[in-house]
Coordinates of C-alpha atoms in Angstrom, one line a residue:
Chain A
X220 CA 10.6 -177.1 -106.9
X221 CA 13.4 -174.6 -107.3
X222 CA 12.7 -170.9 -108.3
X223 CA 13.6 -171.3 -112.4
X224 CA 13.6 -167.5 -112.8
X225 CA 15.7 -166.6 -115.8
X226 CA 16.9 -163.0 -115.7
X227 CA 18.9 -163.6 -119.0
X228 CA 18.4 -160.3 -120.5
X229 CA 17.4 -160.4 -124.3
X230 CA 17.0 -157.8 -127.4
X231 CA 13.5 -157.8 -126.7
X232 CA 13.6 -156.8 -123.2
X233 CA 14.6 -153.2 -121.6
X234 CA 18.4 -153.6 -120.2
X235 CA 17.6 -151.0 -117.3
X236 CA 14.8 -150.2 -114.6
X237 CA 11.3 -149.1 -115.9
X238 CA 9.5 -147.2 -114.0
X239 CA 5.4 -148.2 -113.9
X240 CA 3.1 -150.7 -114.2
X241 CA -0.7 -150.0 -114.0
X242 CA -2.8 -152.8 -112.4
X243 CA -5.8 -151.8 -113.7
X244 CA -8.7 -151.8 -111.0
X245 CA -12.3 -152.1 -112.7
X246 CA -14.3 -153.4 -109.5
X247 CA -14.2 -157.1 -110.3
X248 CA -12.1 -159.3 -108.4
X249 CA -9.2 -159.8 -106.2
X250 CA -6.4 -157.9 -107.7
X251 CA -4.0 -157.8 -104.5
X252 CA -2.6 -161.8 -105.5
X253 CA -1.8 -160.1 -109.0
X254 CA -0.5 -157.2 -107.6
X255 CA 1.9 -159.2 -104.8
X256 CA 3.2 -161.3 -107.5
X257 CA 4.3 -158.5 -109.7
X258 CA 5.8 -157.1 -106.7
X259 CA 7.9 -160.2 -106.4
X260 CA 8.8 -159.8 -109.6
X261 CA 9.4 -156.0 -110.4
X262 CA 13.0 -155.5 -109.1
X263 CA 13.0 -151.1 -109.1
X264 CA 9.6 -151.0 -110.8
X265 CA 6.5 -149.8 -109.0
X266 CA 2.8 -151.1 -109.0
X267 CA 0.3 -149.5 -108.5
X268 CA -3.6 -151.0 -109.0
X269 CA -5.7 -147.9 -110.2
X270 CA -8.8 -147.2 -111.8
X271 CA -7.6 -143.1 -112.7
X272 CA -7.2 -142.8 -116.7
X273 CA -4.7 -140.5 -116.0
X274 CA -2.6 -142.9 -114.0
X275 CA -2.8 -146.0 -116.3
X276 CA -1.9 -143.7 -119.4
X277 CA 1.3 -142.5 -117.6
X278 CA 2.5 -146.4 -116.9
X279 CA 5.2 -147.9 -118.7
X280 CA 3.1 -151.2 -118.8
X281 CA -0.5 -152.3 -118.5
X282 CA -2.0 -155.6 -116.7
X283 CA -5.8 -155.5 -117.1
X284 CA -6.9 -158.4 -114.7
X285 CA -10.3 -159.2 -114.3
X286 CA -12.8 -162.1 -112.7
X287 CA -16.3 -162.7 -112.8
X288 CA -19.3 -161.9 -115.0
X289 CA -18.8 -160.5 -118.5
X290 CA -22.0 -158.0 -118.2
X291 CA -20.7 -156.7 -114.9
X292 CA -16.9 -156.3 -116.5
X293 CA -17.7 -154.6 -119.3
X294 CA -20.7 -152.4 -117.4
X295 CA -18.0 -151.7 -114.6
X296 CA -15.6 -150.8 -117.3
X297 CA -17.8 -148.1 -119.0
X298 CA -19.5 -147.0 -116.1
X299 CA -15.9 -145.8 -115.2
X300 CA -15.1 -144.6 -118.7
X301 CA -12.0 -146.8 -118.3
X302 CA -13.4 -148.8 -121.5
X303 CA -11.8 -145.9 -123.7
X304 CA -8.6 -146.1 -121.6
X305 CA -8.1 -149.6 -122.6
X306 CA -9.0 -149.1 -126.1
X307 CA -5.9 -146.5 -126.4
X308 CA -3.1 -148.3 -123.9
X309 CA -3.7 -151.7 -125.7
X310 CA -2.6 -149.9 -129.1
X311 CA 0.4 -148.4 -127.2
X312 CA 1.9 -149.8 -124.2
X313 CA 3.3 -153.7 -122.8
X314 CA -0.3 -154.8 -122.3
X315 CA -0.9 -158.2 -120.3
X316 CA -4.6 -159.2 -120.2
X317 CA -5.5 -162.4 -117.7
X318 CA -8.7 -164.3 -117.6
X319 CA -11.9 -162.1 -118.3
X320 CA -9.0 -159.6 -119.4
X321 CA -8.7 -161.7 -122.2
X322 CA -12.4 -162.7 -123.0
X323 CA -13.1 -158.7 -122.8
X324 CA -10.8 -157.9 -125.6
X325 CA -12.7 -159.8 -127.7
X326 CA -15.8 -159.0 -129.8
X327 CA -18.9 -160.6 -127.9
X328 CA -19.6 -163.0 -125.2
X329 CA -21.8 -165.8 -125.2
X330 CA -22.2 -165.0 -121.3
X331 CA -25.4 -163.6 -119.6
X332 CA -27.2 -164.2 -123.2
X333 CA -24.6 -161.8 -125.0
X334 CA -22.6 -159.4 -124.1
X335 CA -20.3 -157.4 -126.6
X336 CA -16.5 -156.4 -125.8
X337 CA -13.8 -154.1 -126.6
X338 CA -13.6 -156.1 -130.0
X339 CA -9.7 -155.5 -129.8
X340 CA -9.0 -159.0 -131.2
X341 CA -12.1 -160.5 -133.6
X342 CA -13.9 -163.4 -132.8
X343 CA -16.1 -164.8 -129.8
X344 CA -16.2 -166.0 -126.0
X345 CA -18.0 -169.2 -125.4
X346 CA -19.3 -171.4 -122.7
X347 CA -17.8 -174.9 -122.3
X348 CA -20.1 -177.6 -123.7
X349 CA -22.5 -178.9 -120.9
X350 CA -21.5 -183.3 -120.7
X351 CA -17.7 -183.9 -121.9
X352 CA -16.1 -186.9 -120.8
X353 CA -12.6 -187.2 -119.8
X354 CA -11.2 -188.9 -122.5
X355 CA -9.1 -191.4 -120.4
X356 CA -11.3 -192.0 -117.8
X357 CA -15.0 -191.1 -119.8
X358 CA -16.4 -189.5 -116.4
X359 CA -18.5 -185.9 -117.0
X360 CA -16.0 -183.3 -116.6
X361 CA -17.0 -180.4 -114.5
X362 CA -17.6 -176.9 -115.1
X363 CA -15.7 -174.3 -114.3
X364 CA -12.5 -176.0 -115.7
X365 CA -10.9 -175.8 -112.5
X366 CA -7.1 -176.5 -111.9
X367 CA -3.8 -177.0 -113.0
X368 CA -3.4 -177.5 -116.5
X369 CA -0.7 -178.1 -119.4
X370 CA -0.3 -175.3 -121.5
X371 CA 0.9 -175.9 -125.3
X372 CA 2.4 -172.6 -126.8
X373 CA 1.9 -172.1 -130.4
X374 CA 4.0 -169.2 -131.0
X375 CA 7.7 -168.4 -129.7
X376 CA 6.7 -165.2 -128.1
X377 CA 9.2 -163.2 -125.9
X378 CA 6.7 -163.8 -122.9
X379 CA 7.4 -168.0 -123.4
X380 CA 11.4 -167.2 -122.5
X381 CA 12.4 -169.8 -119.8
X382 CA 8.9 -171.8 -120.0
X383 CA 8.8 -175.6 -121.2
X384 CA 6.6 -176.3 -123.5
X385 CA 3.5 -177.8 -121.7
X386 CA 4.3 -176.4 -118.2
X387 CA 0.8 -176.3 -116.1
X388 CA -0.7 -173.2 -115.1
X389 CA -3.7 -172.4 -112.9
X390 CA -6.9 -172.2 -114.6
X391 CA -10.5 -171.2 -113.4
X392 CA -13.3 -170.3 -116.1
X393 CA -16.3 -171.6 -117.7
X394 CA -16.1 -169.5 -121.0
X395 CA -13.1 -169.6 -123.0
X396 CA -11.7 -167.5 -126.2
X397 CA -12.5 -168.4 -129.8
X398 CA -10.7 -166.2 -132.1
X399 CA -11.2 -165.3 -135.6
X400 CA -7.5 -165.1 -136.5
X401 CA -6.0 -168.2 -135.9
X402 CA -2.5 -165.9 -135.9
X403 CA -3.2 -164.3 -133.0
X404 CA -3.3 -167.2 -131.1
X405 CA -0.4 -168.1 -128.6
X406 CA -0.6 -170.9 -126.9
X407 CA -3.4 -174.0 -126.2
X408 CA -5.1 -176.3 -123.7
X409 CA -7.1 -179.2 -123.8
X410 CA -10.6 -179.4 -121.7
X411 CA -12.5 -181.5 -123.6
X412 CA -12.3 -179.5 -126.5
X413 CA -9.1 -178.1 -127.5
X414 CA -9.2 -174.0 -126.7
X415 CA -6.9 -171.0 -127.2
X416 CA -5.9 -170.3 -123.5
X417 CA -2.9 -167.1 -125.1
X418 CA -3.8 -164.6 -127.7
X419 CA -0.6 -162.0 -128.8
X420 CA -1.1 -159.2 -131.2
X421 CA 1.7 -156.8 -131.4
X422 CA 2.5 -155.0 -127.6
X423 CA -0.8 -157.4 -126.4
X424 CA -0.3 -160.9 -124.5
X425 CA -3.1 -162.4 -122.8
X426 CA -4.1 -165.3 -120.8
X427 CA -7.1 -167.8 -120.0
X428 CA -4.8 -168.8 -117.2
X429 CA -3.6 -166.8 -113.6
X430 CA 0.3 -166.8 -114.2
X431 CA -0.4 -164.7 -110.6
X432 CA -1.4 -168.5 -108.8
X433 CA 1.0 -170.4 -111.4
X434 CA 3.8 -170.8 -108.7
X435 CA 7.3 -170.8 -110.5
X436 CA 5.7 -170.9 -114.6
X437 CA 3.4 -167.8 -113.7
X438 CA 6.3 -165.7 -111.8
X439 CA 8.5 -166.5 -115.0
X440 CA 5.5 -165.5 -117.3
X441 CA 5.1 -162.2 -115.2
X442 CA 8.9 -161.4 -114.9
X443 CA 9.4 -161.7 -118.6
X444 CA 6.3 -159.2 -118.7
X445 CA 7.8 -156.6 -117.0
X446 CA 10.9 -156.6 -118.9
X447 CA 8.9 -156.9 -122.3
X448 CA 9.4 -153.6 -124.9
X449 CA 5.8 -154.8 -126.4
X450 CA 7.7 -156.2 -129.4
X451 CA 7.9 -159.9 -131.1
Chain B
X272 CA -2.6 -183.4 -121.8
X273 CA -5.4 -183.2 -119.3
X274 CA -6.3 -181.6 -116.3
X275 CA -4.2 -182.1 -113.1
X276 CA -5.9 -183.3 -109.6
X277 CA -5.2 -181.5 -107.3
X278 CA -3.7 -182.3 -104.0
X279 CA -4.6 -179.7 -101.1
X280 CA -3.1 -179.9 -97.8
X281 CA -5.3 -178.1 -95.2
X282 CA -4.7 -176.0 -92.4
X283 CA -6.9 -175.4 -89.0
X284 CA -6.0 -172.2 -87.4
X285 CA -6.5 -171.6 -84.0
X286 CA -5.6 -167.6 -82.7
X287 CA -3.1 -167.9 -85.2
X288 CA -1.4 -171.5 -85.1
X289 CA -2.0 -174.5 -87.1
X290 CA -3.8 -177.1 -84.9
X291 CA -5.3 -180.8 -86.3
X292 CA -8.3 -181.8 -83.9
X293 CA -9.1 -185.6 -83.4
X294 CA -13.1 -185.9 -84.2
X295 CA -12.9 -182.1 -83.7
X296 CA -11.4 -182.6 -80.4
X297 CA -8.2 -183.3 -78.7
X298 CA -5.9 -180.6 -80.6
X299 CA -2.1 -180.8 -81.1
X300 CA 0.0 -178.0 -82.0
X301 CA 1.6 -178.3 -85.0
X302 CA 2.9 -174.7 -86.0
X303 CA 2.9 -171.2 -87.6
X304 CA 0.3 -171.2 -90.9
X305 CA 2.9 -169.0 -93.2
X306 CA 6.1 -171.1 -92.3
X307 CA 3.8 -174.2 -93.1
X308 CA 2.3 -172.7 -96.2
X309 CA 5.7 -172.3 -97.4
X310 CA 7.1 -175.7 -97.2
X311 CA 3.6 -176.5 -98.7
X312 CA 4.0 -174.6 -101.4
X313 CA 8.0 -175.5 -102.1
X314 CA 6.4 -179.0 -101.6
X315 CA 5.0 -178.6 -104.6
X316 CA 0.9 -178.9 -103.0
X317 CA -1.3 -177.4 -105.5
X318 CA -3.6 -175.5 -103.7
X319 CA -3.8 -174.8 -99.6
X320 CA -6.8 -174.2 -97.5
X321 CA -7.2 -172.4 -94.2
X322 CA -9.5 -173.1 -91.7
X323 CA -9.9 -170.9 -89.4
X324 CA -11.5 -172.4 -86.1
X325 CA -10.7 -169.7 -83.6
X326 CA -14.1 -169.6 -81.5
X327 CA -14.2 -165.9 -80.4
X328 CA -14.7 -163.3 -83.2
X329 CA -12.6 -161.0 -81.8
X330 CA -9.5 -163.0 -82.9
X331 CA -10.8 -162.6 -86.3
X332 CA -8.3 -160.2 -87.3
X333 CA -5.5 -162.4 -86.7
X334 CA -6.6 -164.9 -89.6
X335 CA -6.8 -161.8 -91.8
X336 CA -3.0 -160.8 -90.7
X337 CA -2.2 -164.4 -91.6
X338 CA -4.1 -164.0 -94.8
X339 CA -2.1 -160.7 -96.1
X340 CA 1.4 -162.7 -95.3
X341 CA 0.5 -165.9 -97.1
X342 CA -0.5 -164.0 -100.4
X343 CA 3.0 -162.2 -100.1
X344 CA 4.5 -164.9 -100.1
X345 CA 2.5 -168.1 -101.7
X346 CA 1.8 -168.0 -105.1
X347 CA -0.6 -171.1 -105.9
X348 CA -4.7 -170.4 -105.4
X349 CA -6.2 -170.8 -101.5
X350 CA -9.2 -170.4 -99.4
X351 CA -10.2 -169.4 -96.5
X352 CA -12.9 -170.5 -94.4
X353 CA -14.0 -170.4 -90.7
X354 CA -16.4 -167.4 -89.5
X355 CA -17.7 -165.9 -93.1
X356 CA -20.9 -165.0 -92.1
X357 CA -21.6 -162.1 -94.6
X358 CA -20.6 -160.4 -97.9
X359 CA -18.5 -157.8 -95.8
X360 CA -16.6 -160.5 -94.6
X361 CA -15.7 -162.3 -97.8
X362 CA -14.8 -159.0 -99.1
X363 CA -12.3 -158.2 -96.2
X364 CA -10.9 -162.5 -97.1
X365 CA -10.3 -161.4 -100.7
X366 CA -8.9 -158.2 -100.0
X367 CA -6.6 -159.5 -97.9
X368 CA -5.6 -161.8 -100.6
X369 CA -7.2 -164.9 -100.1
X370 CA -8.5 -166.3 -103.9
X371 CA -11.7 -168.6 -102.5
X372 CA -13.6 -168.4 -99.1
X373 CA -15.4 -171.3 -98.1
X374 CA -18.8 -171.0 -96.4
X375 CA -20.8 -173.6 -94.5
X376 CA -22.9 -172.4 -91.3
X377 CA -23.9 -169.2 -93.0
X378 CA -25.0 -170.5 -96.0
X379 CA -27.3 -172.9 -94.4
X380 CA -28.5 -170.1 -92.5
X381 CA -28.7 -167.8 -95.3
X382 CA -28.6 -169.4 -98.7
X383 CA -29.2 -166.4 -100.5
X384 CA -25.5 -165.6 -99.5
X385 CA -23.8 -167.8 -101.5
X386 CA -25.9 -166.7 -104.8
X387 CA -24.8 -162.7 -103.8
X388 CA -21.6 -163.7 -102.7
X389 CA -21.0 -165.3 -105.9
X390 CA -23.5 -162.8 -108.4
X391 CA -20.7 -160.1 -106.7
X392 CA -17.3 -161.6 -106.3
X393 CA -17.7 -164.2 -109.3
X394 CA -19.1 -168.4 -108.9
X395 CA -14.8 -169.4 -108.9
X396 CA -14.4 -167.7 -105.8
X397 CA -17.5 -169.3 -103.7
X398 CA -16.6 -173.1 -102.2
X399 CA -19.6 -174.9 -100.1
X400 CA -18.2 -176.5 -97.5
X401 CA -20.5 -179.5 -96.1
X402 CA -20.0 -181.1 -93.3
X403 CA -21.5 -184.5 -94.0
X404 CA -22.8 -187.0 -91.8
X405 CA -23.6 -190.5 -92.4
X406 CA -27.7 -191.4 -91.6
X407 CA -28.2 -194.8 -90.3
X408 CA -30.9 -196.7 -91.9
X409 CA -32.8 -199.1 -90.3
X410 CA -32.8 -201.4 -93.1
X411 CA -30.3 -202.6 -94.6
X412 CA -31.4 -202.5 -98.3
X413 CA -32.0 -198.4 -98.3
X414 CA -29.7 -196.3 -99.9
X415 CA -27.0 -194.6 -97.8
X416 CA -27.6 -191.2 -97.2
X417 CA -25.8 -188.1 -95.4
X418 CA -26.9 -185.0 -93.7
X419 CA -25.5 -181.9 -93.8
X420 CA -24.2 -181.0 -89.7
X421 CA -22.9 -177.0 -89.0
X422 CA -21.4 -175.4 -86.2
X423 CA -18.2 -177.1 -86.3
X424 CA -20.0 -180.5 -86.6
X425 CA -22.0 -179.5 -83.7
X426 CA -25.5 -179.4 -84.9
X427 CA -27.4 -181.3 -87.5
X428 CA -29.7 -179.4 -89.8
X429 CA -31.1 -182.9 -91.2
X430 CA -30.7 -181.5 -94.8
X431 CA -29.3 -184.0 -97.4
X432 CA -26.2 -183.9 -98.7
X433 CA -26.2 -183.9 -102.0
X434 CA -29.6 -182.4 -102.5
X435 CA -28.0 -179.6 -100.8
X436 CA -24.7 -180.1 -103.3
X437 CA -27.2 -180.0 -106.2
X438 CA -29.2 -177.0 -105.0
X439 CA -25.8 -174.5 -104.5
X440 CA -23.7 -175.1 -107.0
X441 CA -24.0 -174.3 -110.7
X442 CA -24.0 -170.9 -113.0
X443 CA -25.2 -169.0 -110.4
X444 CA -23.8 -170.8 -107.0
X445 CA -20.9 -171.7 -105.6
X446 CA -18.4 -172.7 -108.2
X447 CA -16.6 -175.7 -105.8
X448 CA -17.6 -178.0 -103.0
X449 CA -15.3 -179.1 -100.0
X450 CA -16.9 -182.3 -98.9
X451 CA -15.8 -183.5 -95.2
X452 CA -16.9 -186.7 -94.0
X453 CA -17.2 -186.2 -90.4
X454 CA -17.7 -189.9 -89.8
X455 CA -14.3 -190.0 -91.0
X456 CA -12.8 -186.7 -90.1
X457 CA -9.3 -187.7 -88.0
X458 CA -9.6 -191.4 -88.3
X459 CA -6.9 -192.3 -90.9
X460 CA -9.8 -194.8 -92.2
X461 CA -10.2 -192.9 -95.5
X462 CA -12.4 -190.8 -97.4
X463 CA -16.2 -191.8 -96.9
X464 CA -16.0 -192.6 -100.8
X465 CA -19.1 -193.6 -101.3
X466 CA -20.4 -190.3 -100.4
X467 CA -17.8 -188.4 -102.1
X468 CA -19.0 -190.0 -105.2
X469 CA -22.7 -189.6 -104.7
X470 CA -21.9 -185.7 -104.6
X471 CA -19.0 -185.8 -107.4
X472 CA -21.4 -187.7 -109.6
X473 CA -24.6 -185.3 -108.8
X474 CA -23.7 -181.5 -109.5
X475 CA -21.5 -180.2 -111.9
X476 CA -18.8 -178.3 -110.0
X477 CA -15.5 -179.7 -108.8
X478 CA -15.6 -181.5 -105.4
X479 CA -12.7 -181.6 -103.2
X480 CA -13.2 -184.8 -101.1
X481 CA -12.0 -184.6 -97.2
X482 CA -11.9 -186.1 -93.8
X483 CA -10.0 -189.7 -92.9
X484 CA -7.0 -189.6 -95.1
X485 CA -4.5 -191.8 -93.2
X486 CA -2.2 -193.1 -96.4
X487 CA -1.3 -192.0 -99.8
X488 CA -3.8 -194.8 -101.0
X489 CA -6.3 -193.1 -99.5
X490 CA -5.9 -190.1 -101.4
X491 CA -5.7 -192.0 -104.9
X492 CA -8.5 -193.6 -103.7
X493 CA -10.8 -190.3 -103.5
X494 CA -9.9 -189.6 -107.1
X495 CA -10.2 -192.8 -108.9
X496 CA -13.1 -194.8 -106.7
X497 CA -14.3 -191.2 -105.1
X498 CA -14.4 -189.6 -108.2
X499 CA -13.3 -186.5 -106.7
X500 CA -11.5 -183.2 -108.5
X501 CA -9.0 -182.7 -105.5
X502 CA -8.4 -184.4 -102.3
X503 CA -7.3 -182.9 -99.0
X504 CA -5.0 -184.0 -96.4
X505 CA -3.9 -182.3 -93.1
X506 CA -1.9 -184.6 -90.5
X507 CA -0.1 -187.0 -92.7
X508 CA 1.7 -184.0 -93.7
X509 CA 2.1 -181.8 -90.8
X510 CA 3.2 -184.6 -88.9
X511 CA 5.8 -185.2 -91.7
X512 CA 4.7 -188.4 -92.4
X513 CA 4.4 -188.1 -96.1
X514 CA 5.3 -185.2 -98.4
X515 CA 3.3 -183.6 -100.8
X516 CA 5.6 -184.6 -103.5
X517 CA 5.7 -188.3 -102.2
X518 CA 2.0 -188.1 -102.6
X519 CA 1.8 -187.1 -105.9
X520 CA 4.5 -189.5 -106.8
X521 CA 2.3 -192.0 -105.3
X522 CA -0.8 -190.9 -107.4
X523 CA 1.1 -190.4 -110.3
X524 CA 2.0 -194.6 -110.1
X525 CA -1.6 -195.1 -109.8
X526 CA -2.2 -193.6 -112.9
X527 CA -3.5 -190.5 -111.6
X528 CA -2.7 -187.0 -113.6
X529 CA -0.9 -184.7 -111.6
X530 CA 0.6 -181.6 -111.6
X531 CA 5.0 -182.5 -111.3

């Protein structure tokens, strides 16, 4: 397994060094493997994981990261008025949301009996249906949806640069993205039901998946990132 | 388009070196965790776990040392396990970079620590690990059952197995189980798949089946007669006697879905 990084520099990236990227630090989950595998992949660019406004409205680039329970994100979120942070750098900036960073943008969640979200893209978060079979081998497939899955990319999106169609990435949820506007979606996966795993709207990409824990497909993914301008 | 199974080669640390114990005895030397987590990784393994199995508690600190290097450098999920006794301590795992910690004495000896543990730090970064231990019946006719042992294998709590497997997993438990048959643990027999399937089949989380992998069949095995989610290996490939890839390649011609 060869490192398949592609430098290639297109119209849609920057040619020469940025400067920051804000790894944006809410309380919820381990953000040191995101951080370390931006590292790897920021040539002169810094990183910094912060939870001071000030500091994520001064980076060049936001990754908004996130794990565990919806309530607790988005009570973590406002309890350190970072809520309204988001709401302006995702209208601005090169904005990369992964896992509950996705499910947050959107407008509710199904988890802990409803909880509402930033309501940056439109349409709902919901639980993966208790009993679905595999279809091959019809055994119960388990909850969370737990490995290393093919992802199907809808949408040629700078961020896809130098990634086959249907690579695998590195999944782990139990809720997944159901979005009202079947353009904003960016890519697929198939867990018993088929599920939008990307969403992209203008400067936004995010991701069901952890291109952080994706080996070689997720550095590529997070390279192309940081050399992103936020257009399409 | 499905799912991969994973295959996770496992690592027992020792004050810092990867060891492989015999029935939890007779340890070889077999190297240094990051150099080995490397070749894992180029391998092409899917996820790794660390054991750490380092008696005295003053060494802890080396495992978290080991921890910090192998997230600089290995980007695919792993867990760490050996010693977590407390929140503070899975904290200090996932701070230093680790994505899962696996817990087995404490949680018997605590159980509400695996629903904090996971209430705080999220259900996908909590792994049971049960150390499972085959009950003798009498007669032949009764079901086979398994208790769960702790301490290294060293004392038996006579819980059962996949009561226990039912009890701590779910929305708000641990969101994987590591399953080692110690009946089978360094025996090259196999998985115990009849227990690995009693648990797969009873909760709802992924189980990683372990203890007894000898051959690559033995791995395809746990997946498609085990009905496990992953399947873990440690000596056939620190000894170099298989490759990670050569195992998937194997499972692969089984008609397995992996991850190329």
């Amino acid at each position: 397994m060869n490192s398949v990084l592609d430098f290639t520099a297109t119209s849609h990236y920057y040619g020469q060094n940025m400067t920051g990227v804000a790894v944006i630090d809410y309380g919820m989950g381990n953000l040191r493997s995101v951080a370390k595998a931006l590292e790897h992949v920021a040539g002169a660019s810094t990183i910094e994981v912060t939870a001071c406004a000030e500091r994520i409205m001064q980076a060049d680039r936001i990754v908004f990261p996130g794990q565990g329970a919806a309530r607790d994100c988005m009570a973590e979120l406002q309890r350190l008025g970072l809520d309204k942070v988001v709401r302006e750098v995702v209208r601005t900036k090169p904005f990369l949301g992964i896992c509950m960073g996705l499910q947050i943008l959107l407008d509710c969640s199904e988890e802990n009996d409803g909880v509402p979200g930033l309501g940056i893209f439109p349409g709902r978060v919901q639980r993966f249906p208790a009993q679905m079979r595999d279809s091959h081998t019809n055994d119960i497939l388990k909850i969370p949806h737990m490995g290393w899955n093919q992802v199907r990319q809808t949408t040629a999106h700078p961020l896809w640069h130098g990634i086959a169609q249907d690579s695998r990435f590195y999944f782990v949820h139990s809720y997944y993205v159901n979005p009202a506007d079947p353009m904003q979606t960016a890519a697929t996966a198939q867990y018993g039901v088929d599920f939008v795993c990307a969403m992209a709207h203008n400067n936004v990409f995010a991701v069901q998946f952890h291109p952080e824990k994706s080996h070689d497909a997720g550095l590529v993914l997070l390279a192309n990132f940081m050399r992103w301008n936020g257009k399409v | 388009m499905s799912l991969a199974k994973r295959i996770i080669p496992c690592l027992d640390v020792d004050r810092g070196r990867v060891v492989k114990g015999v029935k939890f005895v007779g340890i070889r030397d077999a190297g240094d965790p990051v150099e080995i987590a490397r070749r894992y990784d180029q391998q092409g393994a899917d996820e790794l776990v660390f054991l750490d199995i380092t008696a005295s508690s003053d060494q802890r600190d080396t495992m978290i040392h080991i921890v910090e290097q192998i997230a600089a450098q290995v980007f695919i999920p792993f867990t760490v396990g050996g010693g977590i006794r407390s929140v503070a301590d899975i904290r200090r795992m996932l701070n230093a970079g680790a994505d899962k910690v696996a817990i087995n004495t404490a949680a018997i000896q605590h159980p509400e620590l695996v629903r904090e543990a996971a209430a705080r730090f999220g259900s996908q970064c909590i792994v049971l690990a049960i150390d499972a231990k085959r009950v003798h019946c009498a007669n032949e006719d009764e079901q086979a059952r398994w208790e769960v042992f702790t301490h290294g294998g060293r004392k038996n709590t006579g819980i059962d197995v996949v009561q226990w497997a039912n009890q701590m997993t779910g929305q708000d438990g641990a969101g994987e189980i590591l399953l080692t048959s110690m009946d089978r643990d360094g025996t090259r027999d196999g998985f115990d798949l009849a227990l690995t399937r009693a648990v797969s089949e009873a909760v709802s989380v992924p189980v990683i089946a372990s203890g007894g992998v000898g051959n690559l069949d033995h791995l395809a095995d746990g997946v498609t007669l085990g009905k496990a989610d992953a399947v873990l290996a440690a000596s056939i490939f620190h000894f170099c006697e298989y490759t990670v890839a050569q195992a998937k390649q194997h499972m692969a011609e089984r008609g397995i879905e992996i991850r190329n």
